[in-house]
Coordinates of C-alpha atoms in Angstrom, one line a residue:
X1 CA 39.3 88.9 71.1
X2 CA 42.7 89.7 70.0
X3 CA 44.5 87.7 71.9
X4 CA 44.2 84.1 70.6
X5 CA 44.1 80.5 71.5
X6 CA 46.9 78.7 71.6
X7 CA 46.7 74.8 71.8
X8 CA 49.5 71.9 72.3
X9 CA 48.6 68.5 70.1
X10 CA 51.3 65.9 70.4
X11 CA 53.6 68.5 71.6
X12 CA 53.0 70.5 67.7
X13 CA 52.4 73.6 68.9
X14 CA 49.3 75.3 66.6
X15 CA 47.3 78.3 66.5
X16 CA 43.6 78.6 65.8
X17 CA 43.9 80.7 63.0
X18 CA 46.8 79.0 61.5
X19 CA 50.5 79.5 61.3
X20 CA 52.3 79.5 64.6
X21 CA 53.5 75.5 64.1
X22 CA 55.6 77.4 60.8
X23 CA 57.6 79.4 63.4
X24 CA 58.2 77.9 66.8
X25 CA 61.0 75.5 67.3
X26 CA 59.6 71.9 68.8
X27 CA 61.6 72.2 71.8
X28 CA 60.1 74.8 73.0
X29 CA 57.7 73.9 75.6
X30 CA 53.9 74.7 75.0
X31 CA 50.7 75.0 77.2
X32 CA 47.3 73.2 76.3
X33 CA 44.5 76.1 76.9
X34 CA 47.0 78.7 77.1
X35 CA 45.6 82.2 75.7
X36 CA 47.7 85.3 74.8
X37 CA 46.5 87.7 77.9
X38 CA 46.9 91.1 78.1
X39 CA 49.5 92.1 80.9
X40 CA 47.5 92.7 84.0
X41 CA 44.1 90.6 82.6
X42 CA 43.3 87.8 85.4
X43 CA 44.8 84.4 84.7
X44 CA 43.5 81.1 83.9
X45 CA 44.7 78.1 85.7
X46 CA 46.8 76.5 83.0
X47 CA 48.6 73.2 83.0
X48 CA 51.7 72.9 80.6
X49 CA 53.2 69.9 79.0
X50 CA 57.0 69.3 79.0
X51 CA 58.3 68.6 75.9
X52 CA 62.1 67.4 75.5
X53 CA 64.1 69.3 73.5
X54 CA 67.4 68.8 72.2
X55 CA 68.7 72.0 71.5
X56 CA 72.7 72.3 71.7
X57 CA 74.5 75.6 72.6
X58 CA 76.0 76.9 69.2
X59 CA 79.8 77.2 69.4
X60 CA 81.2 80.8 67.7
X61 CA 84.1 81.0 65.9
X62 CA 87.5 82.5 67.5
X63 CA 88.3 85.1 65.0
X64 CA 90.3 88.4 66.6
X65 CA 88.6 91.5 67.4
X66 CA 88.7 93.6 64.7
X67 CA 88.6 97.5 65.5
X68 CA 90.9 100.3 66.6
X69 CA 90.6 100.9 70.8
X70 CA 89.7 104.5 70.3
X71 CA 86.7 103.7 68.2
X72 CA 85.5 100.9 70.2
X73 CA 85.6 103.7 73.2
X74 CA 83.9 106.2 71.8
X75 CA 81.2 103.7 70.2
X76 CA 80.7 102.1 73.7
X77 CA 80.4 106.0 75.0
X78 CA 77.7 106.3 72.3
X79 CA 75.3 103.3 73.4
X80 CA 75.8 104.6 76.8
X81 CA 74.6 107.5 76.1
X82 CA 71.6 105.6 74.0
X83 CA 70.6 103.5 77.1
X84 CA 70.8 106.5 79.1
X85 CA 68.0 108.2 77.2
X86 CA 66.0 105.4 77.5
X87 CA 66.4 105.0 81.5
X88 CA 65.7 109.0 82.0
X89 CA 62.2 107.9 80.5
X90 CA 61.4 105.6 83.6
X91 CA 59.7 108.5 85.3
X92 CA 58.7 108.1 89.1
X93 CA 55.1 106.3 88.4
X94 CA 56.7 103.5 86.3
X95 CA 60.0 103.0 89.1
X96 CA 57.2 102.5 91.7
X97 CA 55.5 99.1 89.4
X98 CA 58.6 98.0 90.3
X99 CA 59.5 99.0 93.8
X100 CA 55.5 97.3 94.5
X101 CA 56.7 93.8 92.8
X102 CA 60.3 94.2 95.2
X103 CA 58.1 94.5 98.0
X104 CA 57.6 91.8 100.7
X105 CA 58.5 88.2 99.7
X106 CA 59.1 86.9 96.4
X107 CA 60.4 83.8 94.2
X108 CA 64.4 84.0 94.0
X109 CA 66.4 81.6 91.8
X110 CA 68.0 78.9 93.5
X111 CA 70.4 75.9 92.6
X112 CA 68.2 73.6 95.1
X113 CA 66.6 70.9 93.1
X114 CA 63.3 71.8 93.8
X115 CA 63.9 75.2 91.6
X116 CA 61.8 75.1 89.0
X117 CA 63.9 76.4 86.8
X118 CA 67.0 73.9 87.6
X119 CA 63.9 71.0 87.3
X120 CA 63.6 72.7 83.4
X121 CA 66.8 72.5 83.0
X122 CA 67.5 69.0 84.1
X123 CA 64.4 67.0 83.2
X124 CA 64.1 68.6 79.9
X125 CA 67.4 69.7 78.6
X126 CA 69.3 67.5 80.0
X127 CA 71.2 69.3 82.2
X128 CA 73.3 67.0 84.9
X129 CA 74.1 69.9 87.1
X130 CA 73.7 73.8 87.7
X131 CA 77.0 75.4 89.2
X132 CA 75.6 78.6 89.4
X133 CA 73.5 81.4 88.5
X134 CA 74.6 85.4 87.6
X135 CA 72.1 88.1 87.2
X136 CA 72.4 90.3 83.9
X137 CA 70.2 92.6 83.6
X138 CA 67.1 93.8 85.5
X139 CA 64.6 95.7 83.5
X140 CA 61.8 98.3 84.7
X141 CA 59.2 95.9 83.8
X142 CA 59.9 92.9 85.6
X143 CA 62.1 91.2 83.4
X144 CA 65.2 89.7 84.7
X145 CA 67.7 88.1 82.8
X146 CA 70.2 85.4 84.4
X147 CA 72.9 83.3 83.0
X148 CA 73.3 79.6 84.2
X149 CA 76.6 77.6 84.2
X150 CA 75.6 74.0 84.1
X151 CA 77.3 70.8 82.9
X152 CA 76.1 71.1 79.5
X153 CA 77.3 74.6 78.6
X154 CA 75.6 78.5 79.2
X155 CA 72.1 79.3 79.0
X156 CA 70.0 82.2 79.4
X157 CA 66.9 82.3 81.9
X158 CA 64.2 85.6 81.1
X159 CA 61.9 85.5 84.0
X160 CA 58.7 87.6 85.4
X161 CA 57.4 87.3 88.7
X162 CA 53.8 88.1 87.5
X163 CA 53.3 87.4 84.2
X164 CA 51.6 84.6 82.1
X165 CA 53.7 82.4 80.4
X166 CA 51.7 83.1 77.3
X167 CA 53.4 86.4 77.4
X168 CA 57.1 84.4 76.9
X169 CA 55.4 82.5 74.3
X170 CA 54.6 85.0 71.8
X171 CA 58.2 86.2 72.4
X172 CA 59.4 82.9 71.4
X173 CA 57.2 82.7 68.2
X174 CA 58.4 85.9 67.1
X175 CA 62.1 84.9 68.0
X176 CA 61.3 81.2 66.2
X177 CA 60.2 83.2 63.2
X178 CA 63.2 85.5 62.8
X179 CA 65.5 82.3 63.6
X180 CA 63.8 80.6 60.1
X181 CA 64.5 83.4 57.6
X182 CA 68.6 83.0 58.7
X183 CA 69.1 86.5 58.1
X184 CA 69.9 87.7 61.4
X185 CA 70.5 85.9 64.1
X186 CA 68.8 85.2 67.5
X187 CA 68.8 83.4 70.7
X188 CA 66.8 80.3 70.0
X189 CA 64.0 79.7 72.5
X190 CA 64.3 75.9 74.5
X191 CA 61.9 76.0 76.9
X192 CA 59.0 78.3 78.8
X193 CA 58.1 77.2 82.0
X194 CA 56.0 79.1 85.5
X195 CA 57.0 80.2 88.3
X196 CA 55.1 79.6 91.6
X197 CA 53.4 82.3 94.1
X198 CA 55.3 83.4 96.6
X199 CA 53.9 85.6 99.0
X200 CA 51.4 88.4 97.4
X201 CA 53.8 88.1 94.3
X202 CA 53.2 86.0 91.2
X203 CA 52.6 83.3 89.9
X204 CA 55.1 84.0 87.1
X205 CA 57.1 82.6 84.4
X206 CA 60.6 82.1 82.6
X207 CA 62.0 81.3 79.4
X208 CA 64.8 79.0 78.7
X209 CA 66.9 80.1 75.5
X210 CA 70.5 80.0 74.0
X211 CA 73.3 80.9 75.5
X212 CA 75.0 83.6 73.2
X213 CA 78.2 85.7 74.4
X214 CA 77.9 89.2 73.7
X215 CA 80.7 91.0 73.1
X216 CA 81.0 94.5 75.3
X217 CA 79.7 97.1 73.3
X218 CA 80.4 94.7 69.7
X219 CA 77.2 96.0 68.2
X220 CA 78.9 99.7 68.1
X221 CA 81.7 98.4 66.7
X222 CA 82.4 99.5 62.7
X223 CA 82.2 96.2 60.8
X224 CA 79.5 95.1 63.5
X225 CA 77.3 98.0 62.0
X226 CA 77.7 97.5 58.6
X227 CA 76.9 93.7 58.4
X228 CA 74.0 94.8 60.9
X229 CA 72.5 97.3 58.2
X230 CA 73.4 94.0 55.4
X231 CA 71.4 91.6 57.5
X232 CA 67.9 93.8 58.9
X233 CA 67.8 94.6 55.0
X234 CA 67.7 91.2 53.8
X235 CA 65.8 89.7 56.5
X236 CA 63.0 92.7 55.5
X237 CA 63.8 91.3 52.3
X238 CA 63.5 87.9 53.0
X239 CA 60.3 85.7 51.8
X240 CA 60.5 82.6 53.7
X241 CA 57.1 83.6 55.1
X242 CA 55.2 84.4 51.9
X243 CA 53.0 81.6 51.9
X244 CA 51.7 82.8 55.5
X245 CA 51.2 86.3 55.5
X246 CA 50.0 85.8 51.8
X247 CA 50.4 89.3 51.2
X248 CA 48.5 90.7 54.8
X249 CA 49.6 92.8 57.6
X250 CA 49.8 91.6 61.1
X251 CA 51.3 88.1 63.1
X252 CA 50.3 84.5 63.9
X253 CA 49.9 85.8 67.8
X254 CA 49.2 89.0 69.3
X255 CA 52.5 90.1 71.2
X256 CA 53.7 93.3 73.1
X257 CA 56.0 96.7 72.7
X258 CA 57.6 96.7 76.3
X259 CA 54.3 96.7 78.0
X260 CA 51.5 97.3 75.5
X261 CA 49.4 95.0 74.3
X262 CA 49.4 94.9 70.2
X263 CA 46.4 93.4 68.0
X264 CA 47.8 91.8 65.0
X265 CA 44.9 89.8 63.4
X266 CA 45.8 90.1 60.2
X267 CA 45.0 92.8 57.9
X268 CA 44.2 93.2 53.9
X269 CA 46.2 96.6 53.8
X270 CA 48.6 98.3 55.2
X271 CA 46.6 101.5 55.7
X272 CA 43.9 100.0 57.5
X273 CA 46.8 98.1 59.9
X274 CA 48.4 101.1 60.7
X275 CA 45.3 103.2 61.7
X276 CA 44.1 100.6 63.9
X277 CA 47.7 100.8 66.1
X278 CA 47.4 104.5 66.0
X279 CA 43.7 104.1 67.6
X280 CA 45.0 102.0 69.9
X281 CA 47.8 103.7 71.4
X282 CA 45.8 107.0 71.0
X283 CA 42.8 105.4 73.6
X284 CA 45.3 104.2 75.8
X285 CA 46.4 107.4 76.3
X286 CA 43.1 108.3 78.0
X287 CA 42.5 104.8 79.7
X288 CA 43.5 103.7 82.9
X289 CA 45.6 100.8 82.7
X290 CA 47.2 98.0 84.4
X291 CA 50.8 98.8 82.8
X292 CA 52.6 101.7 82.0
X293 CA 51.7 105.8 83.4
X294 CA 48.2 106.6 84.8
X295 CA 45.6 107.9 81.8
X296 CA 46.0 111.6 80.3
X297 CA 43.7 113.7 82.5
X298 CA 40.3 113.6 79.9
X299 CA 39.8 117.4 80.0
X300 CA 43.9 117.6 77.8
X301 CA 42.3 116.5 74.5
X302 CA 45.0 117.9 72.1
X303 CA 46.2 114.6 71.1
X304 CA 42.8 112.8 70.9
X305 CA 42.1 115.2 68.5
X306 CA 45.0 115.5 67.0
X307 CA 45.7 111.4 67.1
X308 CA 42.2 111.5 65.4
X309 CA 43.0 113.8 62.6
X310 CA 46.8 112.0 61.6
X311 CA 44.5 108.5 61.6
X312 CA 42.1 110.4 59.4
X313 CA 45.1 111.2 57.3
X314 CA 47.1 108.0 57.1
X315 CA 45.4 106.9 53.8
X316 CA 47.1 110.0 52.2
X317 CA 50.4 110.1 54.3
X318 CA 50.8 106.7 52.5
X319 CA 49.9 107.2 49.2
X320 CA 52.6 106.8 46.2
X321 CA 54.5 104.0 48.3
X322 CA 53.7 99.9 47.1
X323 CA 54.0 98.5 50.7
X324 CA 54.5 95.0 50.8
X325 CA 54.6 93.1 53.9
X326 CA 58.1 92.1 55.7
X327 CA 59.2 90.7 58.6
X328 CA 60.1 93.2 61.1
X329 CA 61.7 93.1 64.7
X330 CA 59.3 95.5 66.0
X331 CA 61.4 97.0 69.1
X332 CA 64.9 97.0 67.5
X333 CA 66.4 99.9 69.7
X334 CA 70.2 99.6 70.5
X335 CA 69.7 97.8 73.0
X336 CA 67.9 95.5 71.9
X337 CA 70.5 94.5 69.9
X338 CA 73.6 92.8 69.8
X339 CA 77.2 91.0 68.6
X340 CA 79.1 87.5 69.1
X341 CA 82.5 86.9 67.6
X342 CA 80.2 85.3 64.8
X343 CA 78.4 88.9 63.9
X344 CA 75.3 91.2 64.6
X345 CA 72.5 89.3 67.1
X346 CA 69.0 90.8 67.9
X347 CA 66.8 89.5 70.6
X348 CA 63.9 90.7 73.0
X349 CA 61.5 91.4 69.5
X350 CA 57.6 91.9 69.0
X351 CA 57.5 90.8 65.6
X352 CA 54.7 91.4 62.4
X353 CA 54.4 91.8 59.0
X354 CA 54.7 95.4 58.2
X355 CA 56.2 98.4 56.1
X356 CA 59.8 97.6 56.6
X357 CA 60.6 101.5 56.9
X358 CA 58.4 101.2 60.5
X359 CA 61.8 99.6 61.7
X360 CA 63.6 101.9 60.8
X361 CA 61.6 104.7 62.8
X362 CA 62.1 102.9 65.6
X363 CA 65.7 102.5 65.6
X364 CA 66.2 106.7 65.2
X365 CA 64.2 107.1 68.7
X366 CA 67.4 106.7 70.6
X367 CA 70.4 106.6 68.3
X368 CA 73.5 104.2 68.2
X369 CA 73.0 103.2 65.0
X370 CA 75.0 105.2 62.5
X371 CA 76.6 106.0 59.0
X372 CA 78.2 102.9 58.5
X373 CA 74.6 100.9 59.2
X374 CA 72.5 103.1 57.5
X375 CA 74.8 103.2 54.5
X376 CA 74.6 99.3 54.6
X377 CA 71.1 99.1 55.1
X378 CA 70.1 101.7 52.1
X379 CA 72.8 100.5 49.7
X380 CA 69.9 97.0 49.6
X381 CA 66.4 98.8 50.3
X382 CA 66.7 102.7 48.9
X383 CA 64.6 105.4 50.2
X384 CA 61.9 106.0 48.3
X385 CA 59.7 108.8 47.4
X386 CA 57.8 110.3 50.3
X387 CA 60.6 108.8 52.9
X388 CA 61.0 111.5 55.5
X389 CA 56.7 111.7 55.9
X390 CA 56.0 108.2 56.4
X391 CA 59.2 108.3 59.1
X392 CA 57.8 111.1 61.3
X393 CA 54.1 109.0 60.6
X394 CA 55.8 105.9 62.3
X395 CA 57.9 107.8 65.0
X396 CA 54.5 108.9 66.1
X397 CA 53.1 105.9 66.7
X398 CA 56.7 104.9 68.8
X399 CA 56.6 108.1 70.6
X400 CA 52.6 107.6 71.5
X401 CA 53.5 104.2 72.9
X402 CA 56.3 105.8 75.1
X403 CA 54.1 108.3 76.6
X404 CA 51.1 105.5 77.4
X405 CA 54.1 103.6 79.0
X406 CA 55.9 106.9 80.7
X407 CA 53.8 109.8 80.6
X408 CA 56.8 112.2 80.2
X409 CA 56.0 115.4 79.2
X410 CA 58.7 115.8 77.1
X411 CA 57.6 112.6 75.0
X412 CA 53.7 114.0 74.7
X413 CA 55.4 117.6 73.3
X414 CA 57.1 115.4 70.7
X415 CA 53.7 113.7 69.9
X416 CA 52.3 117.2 69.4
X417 CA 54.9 118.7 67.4
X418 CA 54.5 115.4 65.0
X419 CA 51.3 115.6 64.9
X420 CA 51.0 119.0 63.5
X421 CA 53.7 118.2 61.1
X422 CA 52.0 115.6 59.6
X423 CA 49.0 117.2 59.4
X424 CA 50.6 120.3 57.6
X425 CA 51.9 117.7 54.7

């Protein structure tokens, strides 16, 4: 299976295929017989051990906004118009996943002590007392994200109604393992926890992390960008990690892109990683599945076949390029990314060890990301020979995973038109 054990020993978290204890901070809260899951597989009953931590909220520094108030308009126009693109993909089929979860009865936060959340909060970070509770952001997957006011400073609360906190937990490896590199900075993860039943709905779970105050619209913000495009380039630079990936492709768990389940049991070359993603996402295009838009109807095959002959072709669309193996954010879109007084933030990742240009394909999907980043970026890591081909190679596999989550037609022409692209090269 792809989706791996996970055991707690004296509170060390470990994987059984080595690596995970590297990455995830000790105050995060593990589960004994947990297992990574699929989104949607049946759960195991799992019993998880609370583990104290002593994380404290990092203060930032009160230096002035920098910025002229026209630019800081017109950038906060621009990732408007960035998340925009991204909500006109949340076609009917995926808007009524979540109108099915709103229905009936369901767990709501609370500041009784009962909460489980508030019992997290106060048995095992210490919290005295919980003054109240704000929602931030709801997402069409089930995530919600809350802030808590409580004696002992801010924190963030991510919560699903119906998924396994294994889910959370690969989220926080990936979030411990960009947090060791101190490249680029990230909410720290303090604490996963479940959430009970209620009604048809559930049981669920929710991550405790940092507290970190975004500025409104910072990350668009000149100086924001261009430490941003320093930062991704030395953490893809970075080699904290060496002695685990030892020169492979993949990740000490198996995580998810939005929705999709990823395999990444480590992989000799990068080649041979890359085809097996583009197999996956190409199946699931004809699958029915628990997440994301109903299956292609099986009579349409123009991507199976074409999927089939860009995988046959991936050896070739790589040759001439040395790819070694970096630590990559895996679903760094605009929003998915950040600023605090202190500089650039990233959160929400599905980290591996990959081609560090595969970032960079991701982040052109939607925009928001401009001159003064990419400048940054390629003034440490220059293009290299071959550039624009493997892009539009990696672009395919993000738009492939858009259309298996959102079936817009729009989306599969754009898989078409890259297909036959590639193969013309």
């Amino acid at each position: 299976m792809i989706f791996r054990n996970v055991v707690c020993i004296f509170g060390a978290l470990f994987v059984a295929f080595g690596g995970v204890q590297a990455f995830l901070l000790p105050s995060v809260q593990s589960c004994s017989a947990l297992s990574i899951w699929p989104r949607g597989v049946a759960r195991q009953n799992l019993k998880c051990n609370v583990i104290p931590a002593q994380e404290q909220q990092s203060d930032h520094s009160q230096s002035k906004v920098q910025g002229n108030l026209a630019d800081v308009i017109a950038d906060a126009r621009a990732q408007e118009e960035a998340e925009k693109i991204m909500k006109e993909l949340e076609d009917g089929a995926v808007r009524e996943m979540g109108e099915a979860q709103a229905a009936g009865p369901k767990y709501m936060p609370s500041t009784e002590p009962d909460d489980p959340i508030i019992m997290s909060l106060q048995k095992v970070l210490g919290v005295g007392r919980v003054e109240k509770w704000e929602l931030l952001d709801s997402r069409w997957n089930g995530n919600e994200v809350f802030k808590y006011t409580t004696d002992k400073g801010l924190f963030f609360i991510k919560l699903n109604r119906v998924e396994d906190p294994s889910v959370f937990l690969t989220e926080a490896v990936g979030l411990s393992a960009l947090a060791a590199t101190n490249t680029l900075p990230c909410p720290k993860p303090l604490h996963l926890g479940k959430l009970p039943k209620v009604g048809d709905v559930g049981p669920g779970a929710f991550m405790v992390l940092e507290h970190l105050k975004l500025l409104p619209f910072g990350i668009m913000r000149t100086d924001m960008q261009q430490r941003l495009g320093e930062q991704l380039a030395a953490l893809h630079l970075d080699q904290t990690h060496a002695a685990l990936h030892r020169g492979r492709f993949g990740f000490s768990v198996s995580n998810f892109l939005a929705l999709t389940p990823l395999n990444n049991t480590w992989t000799d070359d990068w080649p041979s990683f890359l085809a097996r993603r583009l197999e996956s996402q190409v199946a699931a295009l004809y699958q029915e599945k628990q997440y994301g838009r109903a299956a292609l109807n099986e009579t349409d095959m123009e991507l199976r076949i074409l999927g089939s002959r860009v995988i046959r072709a991936v050896p070739a669309l790589l040759a001439g390029v040395k790819v070694s193996p970096s630590l990559i954010h895996g679903d760094l879109w605009i929003g998915n990314a950040g600023a605090t007084e202190a500089g650039p933030v990233i959160f929400d990742p599905a980290c591996f060890f990959g081609h560090h240009e595969m970032e960079l394909a991701m982040m052109t999907l939607f925009g928001g990301f401009r001159d003064e980043f990419w400048n940054a970026y390629h003034a440490r890591l220059p293009k290299e020979k071959g550039f624009e081909t493997r892009q539009k190679l990696y672009q395919f596999y993000y738009y492939l995973n858009q259309l298996n989550l959102f079936g817009d037609a729009g989306v599969k022409r754009t898989c078409v038109r890259l297909a036959e692209e590639l193969l013309l090269i």
